[in-house]
Amino acid sequence: MKNIKSMNLKTIILVAFIFTVSTSCERDPSEDVQFATFNNNGAIFLDSPEGLTDDFFKSFDPATGANVNGFGVDENEAYKGTSSIRIDVPSSTDPDGTYIGGIFVDRGSGRNLTGYDALTFWAKGSTTAVVDQFGFGTDFDENKYAVTLNGTELSTGWKKYTIPIPDPSKLIQEKGMFVFSANTASTNGIGYTIWIDELQFETLGTIAQPRPAIYGGEDLVEETFIGSVSTIIGTQTFNLADGTNQTVLAAPSYFNFQSSNLEVAQVSELGVVTIVGQGTAEITASLANVRASGSLSLQSLGDFTPAPTPTRDPSDVVSVFSDRYQSAPIDFFNGFFIPDGQTTQGAAPFGINGDNIMRYTELNFVALKTLNTVDASAMTHYHIDIQVEKADIAPEDFIRLSLLDIGPDGSSPTEGAYTISAADLIGNDWKGFDIPLSDFSSFNRSNISLFFFITDGTSPNPGAITDILVDNIYFYRE
């Protein structure tokens, strides 16, 4: 056998040459990689559904009052072509549901919408009305890039509507093509019809002057506790070609968030603020490299003691606000009766270690309203847990609880009231109240919708209770 060291030099050079040529002619494996791309079709409904699931309308949950019967395609009405989407908004007394709403979902894996700057459509109504919600990005999954336009005014003639995309670069694989929700709040409970046509994503090139904001553009200051969890609400405003400043609700994932102190507060991609330590931190944001107006300055007071967990049998409870029971959907937590002299701040609950708690500050009076009315006619008691955030309870302090039944026709309210005196209140600690409904002033218990907390009416009172925590609001029977 030959020793390799004695191989002919020409042979070595030849082998080296063959190896070099063969490897240089081979294709780089990275050149064969096919990166995933998604359908970039912007059409949703022209004369028919475009690339949507067979049942392209997916309704909101009927348990929330959604009516599933009023959606279809109208072959006799169109802005362009031969057909349009027809939405029959139910009356406020329809037994099958008092509002209609749902989503359109892409049939495939989602669409690449990065080349578009707006969702557009033509619409009209059988009467003038205000539609609660139009938008896109809601997919009944993460709703990661949801966009909502609230309070759209319809006329009886066709009109084009534009919903700007806050940041198109985010929409690489979007499945939620369209979302809508409509009720008869603007038509005094009378049902009506909406027609929608030429629904599509477009590149208009006239979407300008972005002005993102969080917390409504306000610089908020809040006290909080370790374990508190809340979600940032953001908006994006653009100037449209007709001069309109169009503001949409933009899902938190469109924003980039910053916390000035990660040892106190951390913010997730989904805009969830979690308090992890004691101290102070400021939350700010930007959208598509534009600084968002508004901020949240937090002072974490440390650990939090929750209200006692309710133990009553769920079959004996009608719950309004409690994580222990199936509770009523809430329309709003703060009615903001500003013309009537309301000063109360606080509009949404915050979560601490899985428990949602309401907090009101600068309280004089405030109302929580359920989306649907609550029937407590078979119940005997009203329960509520309250913590007064004040060390000393003055003799003149009180909290008045007021329950309003809206009446069978929605226009004849009755009110029941009960006053908690200073002697029954505790400073800086939870106190549970189990109040017989017979102790409330006379009112109808079958159709309750408004739950008021009142401390000093509308007159200034420096010693009054102004800050309270509230949890576990429910009726029960003994």
Coordinates of C-alpha atoms in Angstrom, one line a residue:
M1 CA 0.0 0.0 0.0
K2 CA 1.2 3.4 -0.9
N3 CA 2.1 5.9 1.8
I4 CA -0.2 9.0 1.3
K5 CA 2.9 11.2 1.6
S6 CA 4.4 9.7 -1.5
M7 CA 1.3 10.5 -3.7
N8 CA 2.0 12.3 -6.9
L9 CA 1.6 16.1 -6.5
K10 CA -0.4 16.3 -9.7
T11 CA -2.9 13.8 -8.4
I12 CA -3.4 15.8 -5.2
I13 CA -3.9 19.0 -7.2
L14 CA -6.4 17.2 -9.5
V15 CA -8.4 15.9 -6.6
A16 CA -8.4 19.3 -5.0
F17 CA -9.6 20.9 -8.2
I18 CA -12.4 18.4 -8.7
F19 CA -13.6 19.0 -5.1
T20 CA -13.5 22.8 -5.5
V21 CA -15.4 22.8 -8.7
S22 CA -18.1 20.3 -7.5
T23 CA -18.7 22.2 -4.3
S24 CA -18.8 25.6 -6.0
C25 CA -21.4 24.4 -8.4
E26 CA -23.7 23.1 -5.7
R27 CA -26.7 25.3 -4.8
D28 CA -26.6 26.9 -1.4
P29 CA -29.2 25.1 0.7
S30 CA -30.6 28.4 1.8
E31 CA -31.6 29.2 -1.8
D32 CA -34.1 26.3 -1.7
V33 CA -35.8 27.5 1.4
Q34 CA -39.4 28.7 0.6
F35 CA -40.5 31.2 3.2
A36 CA -44.2 31.1 4.0
T37 CA -46.3 33.7 2.2
F38 CA -50.0 34.4 2.7
N39 CA -52.8 35.4 0.4
N40 CA -52.7 39.2 -0.2
N41 CA -56.2 39.5 -1.7
G42 CA -57.9 42.6 -0.2
A43 CA -61.4 41.7 -1.3
I44 CA -63.9 40.5 1.4
F45 CA -67.3 40.9 -0.2
L46 CA -67.9 42.4 -3.6
D47 CA -70.9 40.5 -5.2
S48 CA -70.2 37.5 -3.1
P49 CA -67.9 36.4 -0.2
E50 CA -64.2 36.5 -1.2
G51 CA -62.1 33.7 0.3
L52 CA -64.2 33.4 3.5
T53 CA -65.4 30.3 5.3
D54 CA -68.6 28.7 4.0
D55 CA -70.7 30.2 6.9
F56 CA -68.8 33.5 6.5
F57 CA -70.8 35.2 9.2
K58 CA -69.9 33.9 12.7
S59 CA -72.2 35.4 15.3
F60 CA -71.3 36.7 18.7
D61 CA -72.5 34.5 21.5
P62 CA -76.4 34.4 21.8
A63 CA -75.9 34.2 25.6
T64 CA -74.9 37.9 25.4
G65 CA -78.1 38.8 23.6
A66 CA -76.8 38.3 20.1
N67 CA -79.5 37.6 17.5
V68 CA -78.3 35.1 14.9
N69 CA -81.3 35.4 12.5
G70 CA -80.8 38.7 10.8
F71 CA -77.8 38.2 8.5
G72 CA -77.9 37.4 4.8
V73 CA -77.1 38.5 1.2
D74 CA -79.6 40.8 -0.6
E75 CA -79.9 40.1 -4.3
N76 CA -82.1 43.1 -4.9
E77 CA -79.9 45.8 -3.4
A78 CA -76.4 46.8 -4.2
Y79 CA -74.1 49.9 -4.4
K80 CA -72.2 48.2 -7.3
G81 CA -72.9 44.9 -9.0
T82 CA -75.9 42.7 -8.2
S83 CA -75.9 42.0 -4.4
S84 CA -74.9 43.3 -1.0
I85 CA -74.7 42.2 2.6
R86 CA -78.0 42.6 4.5
I87 CA -78.1 43.0 8.2
D88 CA -81.5 43.2 9.9
V89 CA -81.0 44.8 13.3
P90 CA -83.5 43.3 15.8
S91 CA -85.8 45.4 17.9
S92 CA -85.2 45.9 21.6
T93 CA -87.9 43.5 22.4
D94 CA -87.0 40.6 20.0
P95 CA -87.0 37.4 22.0
D96 CA -84.2 35.9 19.9
G97 CA -81.8 38.7 20.9
T98 CA -81.7 42.5 21.0
Y99 CA -78.5 43.1 19.0
I100 CA -76.7 41.5 16.0
G101 CA -73.0 41.2 15.5
G102 CA -70.2 38.8 14.5
I103 CA -67.1 38.4 12.4
F104 CA -66.0 37.3 8.9
V105 CA -63.0 34.9 8.9
D106 CA -60.5 34.1 6.2
R107 CA -60.9 30.6 4.8
G108 CA -57.2 29.9 4.7
S109 CA -54.3 30.5 7.0
G110 CA -54.8 34.3 7.0
R111 CA -54.0 37.1 4.6
N112 CA -50.9 39.4 4.2
L113 CA -52.4 42.9 4.4
T114 CA -49.1 44.8 4.7
G115 CA -49.7 46.4 1.3
Y116 CA -52.9 48.1 2.4
D117 CA -53.6 51.1 4.6
A118 CA -57.4 50.9 5.2
L119 CA -60.5 48.8 5.3
T120 CA -63.3 50.4 3.2
F121 CA -66.9 49.7 2.4
W122 CA -70.1 51.3 1.2
A123 CA -73.1 51.2 3.5
K124 CA -76.6 52.6 4.0
G125 CA -79.5 52.1 6.4
S126 CA -83.2 51.8 6.0
T127 CA -83.3 54.7 8.4
T128 CA -80.7 57.0 9.9
A129 CA -79.0 55.2 12.8
V130 CA -75.7 54.9 14.7
V131 CA -73.9 51.6 14.4
D132 CA -72.1 50.6 17.6
Q133 CA -69.1 48.9 16.0
F134 CA -67.3 48.2 12.6
G135 CA -63.8 46.9 12.3
F136 CA -61.4 44.1 11.6
G137 CA -58.9 41.8 13.3
T138 CA -61.3 40.1 15.6
D139 CA -61.0 36.3 15.0
F140 CA -62.5 34.8 18.2
D141 CA -58.9 33.7 19.0
E142 CA -56.3 36.2 20.2
N143 CA -57.9 39.2 18.5
K144 CA -54.3 40.3 18.5
Y145 CA -54.6 43.1 15.9
A146 CA -58.2 44.1 16.4
V147 CA -59.3 47.5 15.2
T148 CA -62.7 49.0 16.1
L149 CA -64.5 52.1 14.8
N150 CA -67.3 53.0 17.2
G151 CA -70.4 55.1 16.7
T152 CA -70.7 55.1 12.8
E153 CA -73.6 57.2 11.6
L154 CA -75.6 55.7 8.7
S155 CA -77.8 57.6 6.3
T156 CA -80.4 56.2 3.9
G157 CA -78.1 56.8 1.0
W158 CA -75.0 54.9 0.0
K159 CA -71.8 56.3 1.6
K160 CA -68.2 55.1 1.7
Y161 CA -66.6 54.5 5.1
T162 CA -62.9 54.2 5.8
I163 CA -61.2 52.4 8.8
P164 CA -57.5 53.1 8.7
I165 CA -55.0 50.3 9.6
P166 CA -52.9 51.6 12.6
D167 CA -49.7 49.9 11.3
P168 CA -50.0 47.7 8.2
S169 CA -46.6 46.1 8.8
K170 CA -48.1 44.1 11.6
L171 CA -50.7 42.3 9.4
I172 CA -48.6 39.6 7.9
Q173 CA -51.1 36.8 8.6
E174 CA -54.5 38.2 9.6
K175 CA -57.7 36.0 9.7
G176 CA -60.2 38.5 11.1
M177 CA -61.5 40.2 8.0
F178 CA -64.5 42.1 9.4
V179 CA -66.5 42.7 12.6
F180 CA -69.7 44.5 13.3
S181 CA -72.2 45.0 16.1
A182 CA -75.5 46.9 15.9
N183 CA -78.4 47.6 18.2
T184 CA -81.4 49.9 18.3
A185 CA -80.1 52.4 21.0
S186 CA -80.2 55.2 18.3
T187 CA -83.6 54.3 17.0
N188 CA -85.6 54.1 20.2
G189 CA -85.7 50.3 20.1
I190 CA -87.1 50.1 16.6
G191 CA -85.4 47.5 14.3
Y192 CA -83.8 48.6 11.0
T193 CA -81.7 47.3 8.1
I194 CA -78.1 47.9 7.1
W195 CA -76.7 47.1 3.7
I196 CA -72.9 46.8 3.1
D197 CA -71.2 46.5 -0.3
E198 CA -67.7 46.7 -1.8
L199 CA -66.1 45.5 1.5
Q200 CA -62.4 45.3 1.0
F201 CA -58.9 46.4 2.1
E202 CA -57.4 49.2 -0.1
T203 CA -54.3 51.2 -0.6
L204 CA -55.7 54.8 -0.5
G205 CA -52.4 56.7 -0.1
T206 CA -54.3 59.5 1.7
I207 CA -54.1 58.2 5.3
A208 CA -51.9 60.8 7.0
Q209 CA -50.8 62.5 10.3
P210 CA -50.8 59.5 12.7
R211 CA -51.5 60.4 16.3
P212 CA -51.5 57.4 18.5
A213 CA -52.6 57.6 22.1
I214 CA -53.0 55.4 25.2
Y215 CA -55.4 56.1 28.1
G216 CA -57.2 58.7 25.9
G217 CA -54.0 60.8 25.7
E218 CA -54.2 61.6 29.4
D219 CA -51.3 61.3 31.8
L220 CA -52.8 59.2 34.6
V221 CA -51.5 58.6 38.1
E222 CA -52.7 55.6 40.0
E223 CA -52.0 53.7 43.2
T224 CA -51.9 50.0 42.9
F225 CA -50.7 46.7 44.5
I226 CA -48.4 43.8 43.8
G227 CA -50.2 41.3 41.6
S228 CA -52.4 43.9 40.0
V229 CA -53.1 43.2 36.3
S230 CA -54.7 45.7 33.8
T231 CA -54.8 46.1 30.0
I232 CA -53.8 49.3 28.2
I233 CA -56.4 50.8 25.9
G234 CA -55.0 52.5 22.9
T235 CA -56.2 54.5 19.9
Q236 CA -54.8 55.7 16.6
T237 CA -56.0 58.8 14.8
F238 CA -55.4 59.6 11.1
N239 CA -56.4 62.4 8.9
L240 CA -58.4 61.2 5.9
A241 CA -58.7 62.6 2.4
D242 CA -61.9 64.5 3.2
G243 CA -60.3 66.2 6.2
T244 CA -61.9 63.9 8.7
N245 CA -59.9 63.0 11.8
Q246 CA -60.7 59.3 12.1
T247 CA -60.0 57.7 15.5
V248 CA -60.1 53.9 15.9
L249 CA -59.5 51.7 18.9
A250 CA -56.3 49.8 18.2
A251 CA -55.4 46.5 19.9
P252 CA -52.4 46.8 22.3
S253 CA -50.2 44.6 20.0
Y254 CA -49.9 47.5 17.5
F255 CA -48.0 49.4 20.2
N256 CA -44.5 49.1 21.6
F257 CA -44.6 49.6 25.4
Q258 CA -42.0 50.8 27.8
S259 CA -41.8 50.6 31.6
S260 CA -39.4 53.0 33.4
N261 CA -38.9 50.4 36.2
L262 CA -39.2 46.7 35.3
E263 CA -38.8 45.8 39.0
V264 CA -42.2 47.5 39.7
A265 CA -44.2 47.2 36.5
Q266 CA -43.9 45.0 33.4
V267 CA -45.9 45.2 30.1
S268 CA -46.5 42.3 27.8
E269 CA -46.9 42.5 24.0
L270 CA -50.6 42.3 24.5
G271 CA -50.6 45.4 26.6
V272 CA -51.1 43.7 29.9
V273 CA -49.5 45.7 32.8
T274 CA -48.4 43.5 35.7
I275 CA -47.3 45.0 39.0
V276 CA -44.4 42.9 40.3
G277 CA -42.9 45.0 43.1
Q278 CA -43.3 48.0 45.4
G279 CA -42.3 51.4 44.2
T280 CA -43.0 53.7 41.2
A281 CA -43.0 53.2 37.4
E282 CA -44.2 55.0 34.3
I283 CA -45.7 53.3 31.3
T284 CA -45.3 54.9 27.9
A285 CA -45.8 53.7 24.3
S286 CA -45.2 54.3 20.6
L287 CA -46.9 53.0 17.5
A288 CA -45.0 52.7 14.2
N289 CA -42.2 54.8 15.7
V290 CA -44.5 57.6 16.7
R291 CA -44.6 58.4 20.4
A292 CA -48.1 57.9 21.8
S293 CA -49.6 60.7 23.8
G294 CA -50.7 59.6 27.3
S295 CA -49.0 57.7 30.1
L296 CA -49.6 55.8 33.3
S297 CA -47.6 56.7 36.4
L298 CA -47.9 53.9 39.0
Q299 CA -47.2 53.8 42.7
S300 CA -47.3 50.3 43.9
L301 CA -48.2 50.1 47.6
G302 CA -47.0 46.6 48.0
D303 CA -49.0 43.4 48.8
F304 CA -52.8 43.4 48.7
T305 CA -55.4 41.7 50.9
P306 CA -58.4 40.5 48.8
A307 CA -62.0 40.5 50.0
P308 CA -63.2 37.2 51.5
T309 CA -64.2 34.6 48.9
P310 CA -68.0 34.1 48.8
T311 CA -69.2 30.6 49.8
R312 CA -72.9 30.6 49.0
D313 CA -74.3 28.0 46.6
P314 CA -74.3 29.4 43.1
S315 CA -77.9 28.0 42.6
D316 CA -79.0 30.6 45.3
V317 CA -77.1 33.5 43.7
V318 CA -77.7 36.1 41.0
S319 CA -74.3 37.7 40.5
V320 CA -73.6 41.2 39.2
F321 CA -69.8 41.4 39.8
S322 CA -67.9 38.5 41.3
D323 CA -65.2 36.1 40.1
R324 CA -66.8 33.4 42.3
Y325 CA -70.0 33.2 40.2
Q326 CA -71.2 33.5 36.7
S327 CA -71.8 37.3 36.6
A328 CA -73.9 39.6 34.4
P329 CA -72.2 41.2 31.4
I330 CA -71.3 44.8 32.3
D331 CA -72.2 47.7 30.0
F332 CA -70.2 50.2 31.9
F333 CA -68.5 50.7 35.3
N334 CA -68.8 54.4 35.4
G335 CA -71.6 56.3 33.7
F336 CA -69.6 59.6 33.7
F337 CA -72.6 61.8 34.6
I338 CA -70.4 64.9 34.2
P339 CA -73.3 67.4 33.4
D340 CA -74.9 66.4 36.7
G341 CA -71.7 67.2 38.7
Q342 CA -70.1 63.8 39.0
T343 CA -66.4 63.8 39.9
T344 CA -65.8 60.0 40.3
Q345 CA -62.8 58.5 38.5
G346 CA -62.4 54.8 37.7
A347 CA -64.0 53.1 34.7
A348 CA -62.8 49.5 34.7
P349 CA -61.9 46.8 37.3
F350 CA -58.3 45.8 37.8
G351 CA -57.1 42.3 38.4
I352 CA -55.0 41.1 41.3
N353 CA -53.9 37.4 41.3
G354 CA -56.9 36.4 39.3
D355 CA -59.5 38.5 41.2
N356 CA -61.1 41.5 39.6
I357 CA -61.8 44.5 41.8
M358 CA -63.4 47.8 41.2
R359 CA -61.7 51.0 42.5
Y360 CA -63.4 54.4 42.5
T361 CA -61.5 57.6 43.5
E362 CA -62.8 61.2 43.9
L363 CA -66.2 59.5 44.6
N364 CA -69.3 61.5 45.0
F365 CA -71.6 59.3 43.0
V366 CA -71.2 56.7 40.3
A367 CA -73.2 54.0 38.5
L368 CA -72.4 50.5 37.3
K369 CA -74.8 49.3 34.6
T370 CA -75.4 45.8 33.4
L371 CA -75.7 45.1 29.7
N372 CA -78.9 43.1 30.3
T373 CA -81.3 43.6 33.2
V374 CA -81.0 41.5 36.4
D375 CA -84.0 39.7 37.8
A376 CA -83.7 39.6 41.6
S377 CA -87.4 39.0 42.3
A378 CA -86.7 35.5 43.8
M379 CA -83.8 36.8 46.0
T380 CA -83.9 37.9 49.6
H381 CA -80.6 39.8 50.1
Y382 CA -78.1 42.0 48.5
H383 CA -74.4 41.4 49.2
I384 CA -71.4 43.7 48.6
D385 CA -67.9 43.9 49.9
I386 CA -66.5 47.4 50.3
Q387 CA -63.1 48.7 51.5
V388 CA -62.9 52.4 52.4
E389 CA -59.4 53.7 51.6
K390 CA -59.4 56.1 54.5
A391 CA -58.0 55.5 58.0
D392 CA -60.5 57.5 60.0
I393 CA -64.3 57.2 59.4
A394 CA -66.0 60.5 60.4
P395 CA -69.4 60.4 62.0
E396 CA -71.0 62.1 59.0
D397 CA -69.5 59.6 56.5
F398 CA -71.9 57.3 54.7
I399 CA -72.2 55.2 51.5
R400 CA -75.7 55.0 50.0
L401 CA -76.4 52.1 47.7
S402 CA -79.1 52.7 45.1
L403 CA -80.7 50.0 42.8
L404 CA -82.7 51.1 39.8
D405 CA -85.2 49.0 37.9
I406 CA -85.7 50.4 34.4
G407 CA -89.4 49.3 34.3
P408 CA -91.0 47.0 31.8
D409 CA -90.9 49.4 28.9
G410 CA -87.5 50.9 29.7
S411 CA -89.0 54.3 30.6
S412 CA -90.5 54.0 34.1
P413 CA -87.6 53.5 36.5
T414 CA -88.1 52.6 40.1
E415 CA -85.4 53.1 42.8
G416 CA -84.5 51.3 46.0
A417 CA -82.0 52.8 48.3
Y418 CA -80.1 51.8 51.5
T419 CA -77.6 53.9 53.4
I420 CA -74.6 52.4 55.2
S421 CA -73.8 54.7 58.1
A422 CA -70.4 55.6 59.5
A423 CA -70.8 53.2 62.4
D424 CA -71.0 50.2 60.0
L425 CA -67.9 51.2 58.0
I426 CA -64.2 50.2 58.5
G427 CA -61.2 52.2 57.4
N428 CA -58.6 50.5 55.2
D429 CA -60.2 47.0 55.5
W430 CA -62.8 45.0 53.8
K431 CA -66.3 44.9 55.2
G432 CA -69.0 42.7 53.8
F433 CA -72.7 43.8 53.9
D434 CA -75.6 41.4 53.6
I435 CA -78.7 43.6 53.3
P436 CA -82.2 42.3 53.2
L437 CA -83.9 43.6 50.1
S438 CA -86.8 44.5 52.4
D439 CA -84.6 47.1 53.9
F440 CA -84.3 49.0 50.6
S441 CA -87.0 51.5 49.8
S442 CA -89.7 50.1 47.7
F443 CA -88.8 49.3 44.1
N444 CA -89.4 46.6 41.4
R445 CA -86.7 43.9 41.7
S446 CA -87.3 42.1 38.4
N447 CA -85.6 44.4 35.9
I448 CA -82.6 46.0 37.7
S449 CA -79.9 47.6 35.5
L450 CA -78.2 50.4 37.5
F451 CA -76.2 50.1 40.7
F452 CA -75.2 53.4 42.3
F453 CA -72.7 54.2 45.0
I454 CA -73.2 57.6 46.6
T455 CA -71.1 59.3 49.3
D456 CA -71.8 63.0 49.4
G457 CA -74.2 63.8 46.5
T458 CA -72.8 66.8 44.6
S459 CA -71.9 69.1 47.5
P460 CA -68.2 69.5 48.5
N461 CA -67.2 67.7 51.7
P462 CA -63.5 67.4 52.4
G463 CA -64.1 64.8 55.1
A464 CA -66.3 62.6 52.9
I465 CA -65.3 59.1 51.7
T466 CA -63.7 59.6 48.2
D467 CA -61.8 56.3 47.5
I468 CA -63.3 52.9 47.8
L469 CA -62.6 49.3 46.6
V470 CA -65.7 47.2 45.6
D471 CA -66.0 43.4 45.1
N472 CA -68.5 40.6 45.1
I473 CA -71.8 42.3 44.2
Y474 CA -74.6 39.8 44.1
F475 CA -78.2 38.9 45.2
Y476 CA -78.9 35.7 47.1
R477 CA -81.8 34.0 48.7
E478 CA -82.0 32.4 52.2

